[in-house]
Coordinates of C-alpha atoms and ligand atoms in Angstrom, one line a residue:
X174 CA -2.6 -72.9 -8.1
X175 CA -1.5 -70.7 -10.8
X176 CA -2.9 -68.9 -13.9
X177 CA -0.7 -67.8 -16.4
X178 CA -1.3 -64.8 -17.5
X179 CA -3.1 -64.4 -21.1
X180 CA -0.8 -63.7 -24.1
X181 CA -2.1 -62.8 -27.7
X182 CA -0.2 -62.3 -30.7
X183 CA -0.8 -59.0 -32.2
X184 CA -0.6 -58.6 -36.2
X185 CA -0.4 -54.7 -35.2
X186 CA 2.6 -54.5 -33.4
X187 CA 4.4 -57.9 -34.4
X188 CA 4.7 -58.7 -30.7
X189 CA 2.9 -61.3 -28.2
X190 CA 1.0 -58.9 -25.8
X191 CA -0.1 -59.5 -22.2
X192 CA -4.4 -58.9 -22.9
X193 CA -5.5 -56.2 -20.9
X194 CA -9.2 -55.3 -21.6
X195 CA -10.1 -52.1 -23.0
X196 CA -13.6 -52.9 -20.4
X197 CA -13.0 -54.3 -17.0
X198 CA -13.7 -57.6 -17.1
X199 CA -14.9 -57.9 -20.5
X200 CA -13.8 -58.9 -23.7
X201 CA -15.3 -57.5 -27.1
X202 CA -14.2 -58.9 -30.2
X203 CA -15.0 -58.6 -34.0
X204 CA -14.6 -61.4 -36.3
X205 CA -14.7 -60.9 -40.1
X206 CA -17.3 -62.8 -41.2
X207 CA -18.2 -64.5 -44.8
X208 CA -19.2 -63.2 -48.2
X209 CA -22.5 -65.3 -48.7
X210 CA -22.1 -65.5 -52.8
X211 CA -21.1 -69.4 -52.3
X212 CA -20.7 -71.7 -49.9
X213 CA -18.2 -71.4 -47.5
X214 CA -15.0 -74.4 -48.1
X215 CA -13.4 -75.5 -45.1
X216 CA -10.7 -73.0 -45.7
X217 CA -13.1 -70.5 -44.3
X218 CA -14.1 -72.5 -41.7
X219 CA -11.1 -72.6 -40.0
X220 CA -11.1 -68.8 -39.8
X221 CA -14.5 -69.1 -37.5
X222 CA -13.4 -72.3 -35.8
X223 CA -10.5 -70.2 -34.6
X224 CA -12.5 -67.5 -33.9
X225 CA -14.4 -69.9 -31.5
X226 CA -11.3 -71.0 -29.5
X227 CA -10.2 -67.3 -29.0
X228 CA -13.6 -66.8 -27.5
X229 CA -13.9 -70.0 -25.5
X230 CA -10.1 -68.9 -24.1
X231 CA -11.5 -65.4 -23.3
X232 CA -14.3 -67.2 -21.4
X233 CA -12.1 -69.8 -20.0
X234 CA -10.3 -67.0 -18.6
X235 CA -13.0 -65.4 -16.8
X236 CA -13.9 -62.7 -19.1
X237 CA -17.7 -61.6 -20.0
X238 CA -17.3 -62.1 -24.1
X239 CA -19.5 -60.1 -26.5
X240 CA -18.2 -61.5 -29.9
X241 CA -19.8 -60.2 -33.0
X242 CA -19.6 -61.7 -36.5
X243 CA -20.6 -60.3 -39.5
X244 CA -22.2 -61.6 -42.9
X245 CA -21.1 -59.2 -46.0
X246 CA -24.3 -59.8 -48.6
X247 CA -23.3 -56.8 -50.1
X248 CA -19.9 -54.8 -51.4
X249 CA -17.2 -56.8 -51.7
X250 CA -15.4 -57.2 -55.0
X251 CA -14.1 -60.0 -56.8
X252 CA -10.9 -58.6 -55.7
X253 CA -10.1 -57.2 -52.3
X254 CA -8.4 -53.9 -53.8
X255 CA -10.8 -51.6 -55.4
X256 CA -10.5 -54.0 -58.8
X257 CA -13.9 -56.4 -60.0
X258 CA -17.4 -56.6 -59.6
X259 CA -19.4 -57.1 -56.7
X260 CA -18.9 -60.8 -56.0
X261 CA -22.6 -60.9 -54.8
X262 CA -24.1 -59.3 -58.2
X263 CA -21.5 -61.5 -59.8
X264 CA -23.1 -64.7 -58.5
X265 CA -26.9 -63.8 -59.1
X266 CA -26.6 -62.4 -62.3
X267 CA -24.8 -66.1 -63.4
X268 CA -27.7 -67.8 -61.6
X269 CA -30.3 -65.0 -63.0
X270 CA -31.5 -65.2 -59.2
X271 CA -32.2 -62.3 -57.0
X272 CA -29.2 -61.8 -54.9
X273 CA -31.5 -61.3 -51.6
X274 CA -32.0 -64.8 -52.2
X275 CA -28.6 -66.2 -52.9
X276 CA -27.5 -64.1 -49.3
X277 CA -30.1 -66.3 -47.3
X278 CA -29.4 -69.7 -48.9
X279 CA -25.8 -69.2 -48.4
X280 CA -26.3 -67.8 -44.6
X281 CA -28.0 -70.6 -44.2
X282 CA -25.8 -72.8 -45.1
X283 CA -22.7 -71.4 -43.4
X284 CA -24.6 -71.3 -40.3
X285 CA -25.0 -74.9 -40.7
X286 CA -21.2 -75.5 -40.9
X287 CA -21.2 -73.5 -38.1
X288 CA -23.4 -75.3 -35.6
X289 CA -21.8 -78.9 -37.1
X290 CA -18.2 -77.7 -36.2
X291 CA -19.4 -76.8 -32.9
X292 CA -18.6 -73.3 -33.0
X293 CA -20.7 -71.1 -30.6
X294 CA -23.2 -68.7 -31.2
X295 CA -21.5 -64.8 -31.0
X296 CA -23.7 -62.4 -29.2
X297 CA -24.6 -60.6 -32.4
X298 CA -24.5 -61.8 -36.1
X299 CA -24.4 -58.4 -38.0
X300 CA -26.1 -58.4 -41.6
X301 CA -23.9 -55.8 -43.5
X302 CA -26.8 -54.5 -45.5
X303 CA -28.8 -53.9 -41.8
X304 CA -26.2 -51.4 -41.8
X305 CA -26.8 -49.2 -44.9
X306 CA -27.9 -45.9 -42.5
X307 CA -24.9 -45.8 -40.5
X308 CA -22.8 -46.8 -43.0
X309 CA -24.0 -43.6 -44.8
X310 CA -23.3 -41.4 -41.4
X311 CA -19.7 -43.0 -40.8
X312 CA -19.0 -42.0 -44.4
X313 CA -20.5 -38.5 -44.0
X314 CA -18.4 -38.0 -40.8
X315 CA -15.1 -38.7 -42.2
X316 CA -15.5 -37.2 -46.0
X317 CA -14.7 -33.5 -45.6
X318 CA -11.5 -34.4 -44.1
X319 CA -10.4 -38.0 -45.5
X320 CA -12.5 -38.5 -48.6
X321 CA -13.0 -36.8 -52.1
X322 CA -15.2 -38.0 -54.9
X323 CA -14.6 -38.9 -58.4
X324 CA -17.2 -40.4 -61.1
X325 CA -17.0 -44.1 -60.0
X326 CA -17.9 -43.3 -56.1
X327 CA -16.3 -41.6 -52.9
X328 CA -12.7 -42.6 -52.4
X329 CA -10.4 -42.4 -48.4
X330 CA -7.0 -40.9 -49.2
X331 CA -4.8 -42.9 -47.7
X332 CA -2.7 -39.9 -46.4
X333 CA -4.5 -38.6 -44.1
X334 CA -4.0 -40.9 -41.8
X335 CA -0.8 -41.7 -39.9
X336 CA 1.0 -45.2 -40.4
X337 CA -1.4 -46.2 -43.4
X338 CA -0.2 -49.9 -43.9
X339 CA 1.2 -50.6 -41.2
X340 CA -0.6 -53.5 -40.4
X341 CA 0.4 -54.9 -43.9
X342 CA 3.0 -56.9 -44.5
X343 CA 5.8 -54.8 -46.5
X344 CA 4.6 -53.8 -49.2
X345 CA 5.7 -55.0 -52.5
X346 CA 6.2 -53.5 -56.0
X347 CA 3.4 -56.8 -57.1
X348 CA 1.0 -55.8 -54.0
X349 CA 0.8 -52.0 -55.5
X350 CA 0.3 -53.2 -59.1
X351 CA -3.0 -55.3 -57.5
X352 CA -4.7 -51.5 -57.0
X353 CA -6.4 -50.7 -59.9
X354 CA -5.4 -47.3 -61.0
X355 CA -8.7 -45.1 -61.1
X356 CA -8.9 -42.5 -63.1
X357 CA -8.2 -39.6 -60.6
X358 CA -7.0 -41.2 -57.8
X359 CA -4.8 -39.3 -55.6
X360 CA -2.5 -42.4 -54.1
X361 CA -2.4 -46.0 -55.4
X362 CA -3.8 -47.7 -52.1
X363 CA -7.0 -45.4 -52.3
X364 CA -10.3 -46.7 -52.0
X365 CA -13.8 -46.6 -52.2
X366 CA -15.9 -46.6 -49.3
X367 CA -19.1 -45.7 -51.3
X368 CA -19.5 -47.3 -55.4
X369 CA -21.8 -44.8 -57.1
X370 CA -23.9 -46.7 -59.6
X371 CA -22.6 -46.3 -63.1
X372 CA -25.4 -44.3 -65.5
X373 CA -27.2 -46.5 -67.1
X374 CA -27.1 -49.4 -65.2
X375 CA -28.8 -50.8 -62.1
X376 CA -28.2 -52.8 -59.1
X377 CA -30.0 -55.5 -57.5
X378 CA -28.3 -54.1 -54.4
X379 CA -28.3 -49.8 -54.2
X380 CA -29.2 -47.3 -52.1
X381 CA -29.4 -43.1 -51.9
X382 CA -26.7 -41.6 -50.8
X383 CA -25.2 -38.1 -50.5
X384 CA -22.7 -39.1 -53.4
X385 CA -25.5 -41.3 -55.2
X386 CA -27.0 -44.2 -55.7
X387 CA -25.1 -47.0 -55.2
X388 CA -23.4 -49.5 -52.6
X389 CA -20.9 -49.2 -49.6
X390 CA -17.7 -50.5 -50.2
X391 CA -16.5 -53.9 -47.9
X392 CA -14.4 -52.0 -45.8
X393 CA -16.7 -49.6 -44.8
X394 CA -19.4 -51.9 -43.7
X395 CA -16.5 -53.7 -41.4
X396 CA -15.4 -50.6 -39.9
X397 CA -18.9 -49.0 -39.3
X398 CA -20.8 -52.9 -38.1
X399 CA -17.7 -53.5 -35.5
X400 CA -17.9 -49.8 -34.2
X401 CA -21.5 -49.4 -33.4
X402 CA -22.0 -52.7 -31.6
X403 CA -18.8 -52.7 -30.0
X404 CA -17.5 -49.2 -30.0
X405 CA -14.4 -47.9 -30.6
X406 CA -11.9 -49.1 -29.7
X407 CA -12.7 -52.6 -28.9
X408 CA -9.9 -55.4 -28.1
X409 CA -9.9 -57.9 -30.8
X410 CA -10.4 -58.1 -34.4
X411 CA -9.7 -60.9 -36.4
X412 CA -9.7 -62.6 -40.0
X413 CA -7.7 -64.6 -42.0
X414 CA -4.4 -63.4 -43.0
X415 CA -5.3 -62.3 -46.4
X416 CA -7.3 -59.9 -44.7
X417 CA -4.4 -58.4 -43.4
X418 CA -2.7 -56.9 -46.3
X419 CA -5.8 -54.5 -47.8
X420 CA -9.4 -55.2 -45.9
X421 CA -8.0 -54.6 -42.4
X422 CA -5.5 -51.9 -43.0
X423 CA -8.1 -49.8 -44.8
X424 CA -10.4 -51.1 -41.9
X425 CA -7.9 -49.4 -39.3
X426 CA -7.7 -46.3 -41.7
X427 CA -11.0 -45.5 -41.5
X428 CA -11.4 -46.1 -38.1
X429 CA -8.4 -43.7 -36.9
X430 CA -10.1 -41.5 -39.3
X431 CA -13.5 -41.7 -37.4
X432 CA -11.8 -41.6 -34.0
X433 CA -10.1 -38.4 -34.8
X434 CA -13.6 -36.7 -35.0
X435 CA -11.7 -33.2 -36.0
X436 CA -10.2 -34.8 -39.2
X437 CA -6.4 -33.9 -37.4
X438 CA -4.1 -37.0 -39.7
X439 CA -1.9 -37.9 -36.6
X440 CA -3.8 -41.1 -34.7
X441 CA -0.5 -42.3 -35.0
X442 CA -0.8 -46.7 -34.7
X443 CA 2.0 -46.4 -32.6
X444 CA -0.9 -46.7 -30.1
X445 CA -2.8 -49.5 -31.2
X446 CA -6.4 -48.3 -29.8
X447 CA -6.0 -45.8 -32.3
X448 CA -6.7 -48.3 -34.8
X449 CA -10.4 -49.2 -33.2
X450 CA -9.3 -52.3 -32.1
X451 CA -6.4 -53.0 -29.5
X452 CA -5.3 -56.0 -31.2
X453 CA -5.3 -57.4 -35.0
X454 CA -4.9 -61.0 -34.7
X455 CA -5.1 -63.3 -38.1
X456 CA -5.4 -67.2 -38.5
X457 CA -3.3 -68.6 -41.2
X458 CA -4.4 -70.7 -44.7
X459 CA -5.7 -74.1 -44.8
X460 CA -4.0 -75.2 -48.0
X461 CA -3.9 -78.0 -50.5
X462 CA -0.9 -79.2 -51.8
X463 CA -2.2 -77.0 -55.3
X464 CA -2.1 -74.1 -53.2
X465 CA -4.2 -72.1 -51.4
X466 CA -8.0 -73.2 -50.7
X467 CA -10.3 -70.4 -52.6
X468 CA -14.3 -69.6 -53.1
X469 CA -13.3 -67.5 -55.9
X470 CA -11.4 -70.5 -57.7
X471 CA -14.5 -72.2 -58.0
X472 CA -13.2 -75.7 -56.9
X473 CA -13.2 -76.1 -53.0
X474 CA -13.8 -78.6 -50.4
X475 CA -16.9 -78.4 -48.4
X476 CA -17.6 -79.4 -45.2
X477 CA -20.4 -81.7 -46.6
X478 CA -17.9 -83.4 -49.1
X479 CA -16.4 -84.6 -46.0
X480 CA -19.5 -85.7 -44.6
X481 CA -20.4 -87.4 -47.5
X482 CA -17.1 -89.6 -47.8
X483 CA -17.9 -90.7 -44.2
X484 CA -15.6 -88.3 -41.7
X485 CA -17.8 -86.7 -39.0
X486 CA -17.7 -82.3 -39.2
X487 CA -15.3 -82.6 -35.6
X488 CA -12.5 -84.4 -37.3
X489 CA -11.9 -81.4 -39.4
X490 CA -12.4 -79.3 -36.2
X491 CA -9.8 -81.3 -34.3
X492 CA -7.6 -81.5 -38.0
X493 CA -7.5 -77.2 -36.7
X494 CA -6.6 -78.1 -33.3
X495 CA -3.5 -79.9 -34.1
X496 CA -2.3 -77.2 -35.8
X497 CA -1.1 -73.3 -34.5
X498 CA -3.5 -71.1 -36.1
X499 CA -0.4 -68.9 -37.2
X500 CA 0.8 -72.1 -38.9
X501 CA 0.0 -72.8 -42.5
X502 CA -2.1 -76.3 -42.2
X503 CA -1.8 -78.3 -45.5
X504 CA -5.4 -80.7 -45.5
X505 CA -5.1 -84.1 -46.7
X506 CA -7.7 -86.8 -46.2
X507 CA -5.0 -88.8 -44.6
X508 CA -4.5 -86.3 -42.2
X509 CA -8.4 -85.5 -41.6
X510 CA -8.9 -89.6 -40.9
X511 CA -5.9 -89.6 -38.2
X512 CA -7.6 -86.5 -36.7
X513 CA -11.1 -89.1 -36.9
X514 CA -9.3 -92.0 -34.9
X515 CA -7.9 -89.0 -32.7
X516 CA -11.0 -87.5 -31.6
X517 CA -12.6 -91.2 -31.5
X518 CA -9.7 -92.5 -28.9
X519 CA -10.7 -89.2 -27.4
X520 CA -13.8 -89.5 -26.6
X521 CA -14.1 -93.1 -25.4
X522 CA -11.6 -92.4 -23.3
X523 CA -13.2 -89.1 -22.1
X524 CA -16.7 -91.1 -22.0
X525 CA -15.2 -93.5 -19.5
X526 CA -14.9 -90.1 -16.9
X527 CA -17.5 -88.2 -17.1
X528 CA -21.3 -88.3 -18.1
X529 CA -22.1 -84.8 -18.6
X530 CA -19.8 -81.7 -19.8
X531 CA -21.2 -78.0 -19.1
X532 CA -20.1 -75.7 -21.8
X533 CA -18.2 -72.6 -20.8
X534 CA -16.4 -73.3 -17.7
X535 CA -14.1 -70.7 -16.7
X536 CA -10.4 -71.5 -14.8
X537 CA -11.7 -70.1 -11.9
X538 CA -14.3 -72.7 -11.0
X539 CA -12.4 -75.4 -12.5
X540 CA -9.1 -75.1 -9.8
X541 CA -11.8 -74.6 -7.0
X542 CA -13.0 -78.4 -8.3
X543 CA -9.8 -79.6 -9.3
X544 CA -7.2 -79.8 -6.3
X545 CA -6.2 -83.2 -6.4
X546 CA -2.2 -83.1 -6.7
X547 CA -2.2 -85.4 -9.6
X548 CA -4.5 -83.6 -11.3
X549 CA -3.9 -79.9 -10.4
X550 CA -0.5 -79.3 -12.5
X551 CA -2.1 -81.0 -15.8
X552 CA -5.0 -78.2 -15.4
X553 CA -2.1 -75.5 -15.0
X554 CA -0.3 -76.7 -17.8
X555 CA -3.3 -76.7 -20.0
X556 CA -3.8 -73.5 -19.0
X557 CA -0.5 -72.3 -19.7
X558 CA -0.5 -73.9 -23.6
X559 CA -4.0 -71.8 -23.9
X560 CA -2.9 -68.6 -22.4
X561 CA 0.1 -68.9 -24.8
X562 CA -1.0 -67.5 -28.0
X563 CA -3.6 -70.0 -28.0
X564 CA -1.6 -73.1 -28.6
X565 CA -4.1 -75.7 -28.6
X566 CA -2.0 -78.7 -30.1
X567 CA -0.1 -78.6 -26.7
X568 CA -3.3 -78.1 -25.1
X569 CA -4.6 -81.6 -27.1
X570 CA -1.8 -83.4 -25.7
X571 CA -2.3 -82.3 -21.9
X572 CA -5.9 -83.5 -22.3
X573 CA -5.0 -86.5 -23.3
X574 CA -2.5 -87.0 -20.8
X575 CA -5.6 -86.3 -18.4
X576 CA -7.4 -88.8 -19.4
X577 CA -4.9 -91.6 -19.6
X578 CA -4.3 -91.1 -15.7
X579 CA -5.7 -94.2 -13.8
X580 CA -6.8 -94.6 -10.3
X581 CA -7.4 -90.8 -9.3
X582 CA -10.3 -89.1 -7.2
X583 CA -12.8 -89.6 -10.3
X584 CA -14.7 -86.7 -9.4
X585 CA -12.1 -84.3 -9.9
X586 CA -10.9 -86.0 -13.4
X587 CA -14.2 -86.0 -14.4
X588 CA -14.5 -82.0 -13.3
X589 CA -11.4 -81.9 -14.9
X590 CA -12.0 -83.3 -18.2
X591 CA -15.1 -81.5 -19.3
X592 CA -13.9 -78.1 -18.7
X593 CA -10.6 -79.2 -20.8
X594 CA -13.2 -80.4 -23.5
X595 CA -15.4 -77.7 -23.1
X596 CA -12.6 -74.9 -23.6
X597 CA -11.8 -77.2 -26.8
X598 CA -15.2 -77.0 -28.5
X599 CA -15.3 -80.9 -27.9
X600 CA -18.3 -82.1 -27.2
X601 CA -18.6 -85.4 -25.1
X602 CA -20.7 -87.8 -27.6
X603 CA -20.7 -91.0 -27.5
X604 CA -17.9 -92.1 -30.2
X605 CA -20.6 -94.2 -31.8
X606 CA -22.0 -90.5 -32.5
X607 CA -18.9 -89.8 -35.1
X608 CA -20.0 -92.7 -37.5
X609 CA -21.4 -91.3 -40.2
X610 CA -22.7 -93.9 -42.9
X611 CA -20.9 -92.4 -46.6
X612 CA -23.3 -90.7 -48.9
X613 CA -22.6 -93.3 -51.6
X614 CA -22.6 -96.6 -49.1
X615 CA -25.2 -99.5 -50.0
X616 CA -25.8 -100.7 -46.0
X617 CA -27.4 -98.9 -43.4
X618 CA -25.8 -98.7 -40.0
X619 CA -29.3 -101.0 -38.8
X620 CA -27.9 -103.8 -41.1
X621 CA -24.3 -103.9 -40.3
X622 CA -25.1 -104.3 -36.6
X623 CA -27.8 -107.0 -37.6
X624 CA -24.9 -108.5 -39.8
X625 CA -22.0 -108.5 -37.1
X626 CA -25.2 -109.8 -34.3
X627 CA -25.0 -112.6 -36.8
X628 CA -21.7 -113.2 -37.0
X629 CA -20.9 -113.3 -33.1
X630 CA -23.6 -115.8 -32.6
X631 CA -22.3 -117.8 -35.9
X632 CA -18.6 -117.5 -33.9
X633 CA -20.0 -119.0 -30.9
X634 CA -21.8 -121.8 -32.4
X635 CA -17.9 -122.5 -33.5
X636 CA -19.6 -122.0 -37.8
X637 CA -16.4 -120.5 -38.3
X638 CA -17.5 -121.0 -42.5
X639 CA -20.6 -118.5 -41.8
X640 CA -18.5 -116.1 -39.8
X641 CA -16.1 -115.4 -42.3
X642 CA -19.0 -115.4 -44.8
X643 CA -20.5 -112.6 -43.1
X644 CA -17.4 -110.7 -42.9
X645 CA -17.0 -110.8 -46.5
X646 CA -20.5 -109.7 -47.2
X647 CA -19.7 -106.7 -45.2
X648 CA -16.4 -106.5 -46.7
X649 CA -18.6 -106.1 -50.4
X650 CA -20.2 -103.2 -48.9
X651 CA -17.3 -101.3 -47.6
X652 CA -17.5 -102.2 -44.0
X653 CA -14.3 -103.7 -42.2
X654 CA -15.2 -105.5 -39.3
X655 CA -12.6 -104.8 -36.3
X656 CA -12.2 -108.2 -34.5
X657 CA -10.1 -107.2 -31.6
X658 CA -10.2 -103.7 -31.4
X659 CA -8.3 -102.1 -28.6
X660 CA -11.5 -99.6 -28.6
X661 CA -14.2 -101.7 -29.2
X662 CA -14.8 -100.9 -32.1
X663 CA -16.0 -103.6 -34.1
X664 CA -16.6 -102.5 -37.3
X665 CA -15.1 -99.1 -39.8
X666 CA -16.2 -98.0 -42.9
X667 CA -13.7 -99.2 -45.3
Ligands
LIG133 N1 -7.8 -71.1 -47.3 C1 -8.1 -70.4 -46.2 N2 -7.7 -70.8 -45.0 C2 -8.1 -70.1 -43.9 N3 -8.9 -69.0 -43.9 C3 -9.3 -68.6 -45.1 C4 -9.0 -69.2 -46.3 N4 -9.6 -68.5 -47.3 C5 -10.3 -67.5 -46.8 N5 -10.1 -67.5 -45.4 C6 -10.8 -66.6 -44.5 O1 -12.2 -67.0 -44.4 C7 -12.9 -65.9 -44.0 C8 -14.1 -65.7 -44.9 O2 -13.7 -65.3 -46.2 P1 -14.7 -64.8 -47.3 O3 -16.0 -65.3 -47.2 O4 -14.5 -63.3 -47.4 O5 -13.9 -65.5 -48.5 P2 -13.7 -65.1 -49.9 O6 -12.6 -64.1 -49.9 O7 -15.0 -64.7 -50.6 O8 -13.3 -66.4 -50.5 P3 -11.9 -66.9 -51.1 O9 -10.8 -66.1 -50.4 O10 -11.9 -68.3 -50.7 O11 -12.0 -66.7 -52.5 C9 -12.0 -64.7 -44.0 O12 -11.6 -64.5 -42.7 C10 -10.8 -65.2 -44.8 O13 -9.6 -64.5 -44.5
LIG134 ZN1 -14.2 -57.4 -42.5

């Protein structure tokens, strides 16, 4: 019985690391959440459904997980450097709604995509504009030494800090022209942690402050949200990988700023801690062919657009699986059915092992279960393609190697299989459950069976005429009848 030990790739260093808790035993991590000004496309999504698998790994490797995800209704820009408007105010002033609603509704709906792609519940959702009082106090802690004002708000100088940018990617002639240069600015990269309010105008959103009204800037709320619930430094912060050329290196700025309480500029990253998180990791793009998938673009996919042409929310969560989440993942609809039939041969199979699957099993408990000899090396290899980096297309393939096996103890596959699942995000529905009738189809699920009833008792009467007639009437309605489906499946949505 082995467990391999748990390696994580860290954007920090550049390195796969060995994790080693900051907390015996425990596991804290920070997970950027979304901007609630629209709703979130499946590009976002698969920044949260791989924040789930980090955490169900974490779990799956015994650790007590306290994962915190925040929503930002408030702050950031319609670009990530200090350049735009507030994408919120943006958004409600087009709509002329009040922004407090357009948070909620979006919230809402993201925590819908949320429960449909089976991601779990973190400990803590943290509302950025909960925050506004600390937010304030972090600010006021690290101005005297790291922060000077101008008109337009109160700006961090970048070089008072050790290693600023180091988490960036180098950084290019084209990523320096992106910072707006601000009147008065002492170093390019600057930037604001407070927004004063400009005379004159008013914000749906704004609050007193010690440099005036106005709003915190989106990096501050990160920074201040992840420290007080977690405290500095925590293990793991994550985000998509745009994040990790401007929001999380001014994030880790901030942060060595507020470690070193006395304002000294060292907090060299050299030690990663320093940077209030041990380890940076970020999940690459879900692209389309065009290019990246973007909010701000205005034309995305949502995870109801697949709903409505028929594919059940877990294909696109197994479409994630299959991929690295380092990799770049280019979405096609040909891809997303293949990863439909996937999860469907999946889970019949699965289905045929176990009844019940408990979420959250941990290795541990699943090698005291699991000792059978056929068995035992498939749950140490599955381990092994988790505990590296989180590869879960490996992982995918072990599973399904699992359940192909025949004749074994079926107590122990079954034991087997549902932790696999479980540390997956796969629930064990009935495959019938992934049929979702199109938005736009003219037959309800009722009918077709009443339809194919029909036709099986029109095939055993030998009226082949009527058979075929009822297959065709399907057929018109964009249902293919499967006659001889390996599966069982007897009919698909054309
Ligand atoms: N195409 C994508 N693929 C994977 N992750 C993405 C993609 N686009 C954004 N993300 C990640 O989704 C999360 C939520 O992003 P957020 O709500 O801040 O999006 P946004 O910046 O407003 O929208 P967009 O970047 O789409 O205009 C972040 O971790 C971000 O890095
Ligand atoms: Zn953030």
């Amino acid at each position: 019985m082995t467990s391999t030990a748990l390696t994580l790739f860290n954007s920090l260093t550049r390195k796969a690391e060995v994790f080693a808790p900051v907390h015996e035993g425990e596991a804290r991590v920070y997970s950027c959440g979304p901007t609630v000004y629209n709703y979130p496309h499946i590009g976002n999504m698969r920044a949260y459904v791989f924040a789930d698998m980090l955490g169900r790994l974490l779990t799956w490797k015994g650790y007590r997980l306290t994962h915190v995800i925040n929503i930002t209704d408030v702050g950031h820009l319609t670009d990530d450097a200090d350049q735009g408007e507030d994408k919120m105010e943006k958004m409600a002033a087009a709509r002329s709604q009040s922004i407090w609603d357009i948070a909620e509704h979006y919230t809402q709906a993201y925590w819908q995509d949320v429960a449909a792609l089976n991601i779990r519940q973190p400990a803590r959702w943290t509302i950025a504009t909960d925050y506004i009082d600390s937010m304030i106090a972090f600010a006021e802690r690290i101005a005297p030494q790291h922060c000077y004002e101008l008109d337009s708000g109160l700006y961090f100088d970048v070089s008072t800090v050790a290693d600023y940018g180091r988490l960036a990617r180098a950084v290019t002639d084209e990523g320096e022209g992106r910072i707006e240069a601000v009147e008065g600015k002492r170093n390019a990269a600057d930037f604001a942690i407070w927004r004063k309010t400009p005379a004159g105008e008013t914000r749906q959103m704004e609050w007193d402050s010690p440099w005036g009204r106005g709003a915190p800037g989106w990096h501050l709320e990160c920074s201040v949200m992840s420290g007080e619930v977690l405290g500095f430094p925590f293990d793991i912060h994550t985000g998509g990988i745009d994040h990790r050329e401007i929001h999380h290196p001014n994030e880790i700025a901030q942060n060595q700023a507020f470690c070193g309480c006395g304002g000294e500029s060292a907090m060299s990253l050299a030690d990663p801690a320093n940077s209030g998180a041990r380890i940076w990791m970020h999940n690459n793009f879900l692209v389309e062919r065009s290019g990246k998938m973007s909010k701000s673009s205005g034309e995305f996919l949502r995870l109801q657009l697949l709903v409505d042409k028929g594919y059940h929310p877990l294909a696109y969560r197994m479409l994630c699986l299959q991929a690295h989440y380092r990799s770049e993942l280019e979405f096609s609809w040909d891809g997303l059915g293949a990863a439909l039939v996937r999860l469907k041969r999946l889970l019949a199979a699965a289905r045929n092992v176990i009844d019940a699957v408990e979420d959250g099993a941990a290795l541990a408990d699943v090698q005291a279960a699991v000792t059978h000899p056929r068995l035992a090396p498939l749950l140490d290899k599955f381990d092994a393609a988790l505990s590296d980096d989180l590869n879960t297309p490996v992982a995918l393939t072990v599973l399904e190697e699992a359940v192909a096996l025949k004749k074994v103890d079926a107590a122990q596959m079954g034991a087997l299989v549902a932790a696999m699942m479980s540390a997956l995000g796969l629930p064990l529905a009935d495959r019938e459950a992934l049929r979702v009738a199109p938005k736009g189809a003219s037959i309800t699920e009722d009918e077709i069976e009443d339809i194919l009833a029909r036709r099986k008792a029109a095939r055993a009467d030998r009226d082949f005429a009527l058979s075929d007639a009822l297959r065709d009437e399907l057929a018109a309605k964009g249902v293919d009848v499967m006659d001889g489906d390996p599966l069982g499946w007897e009919w698909q949505l054309a």
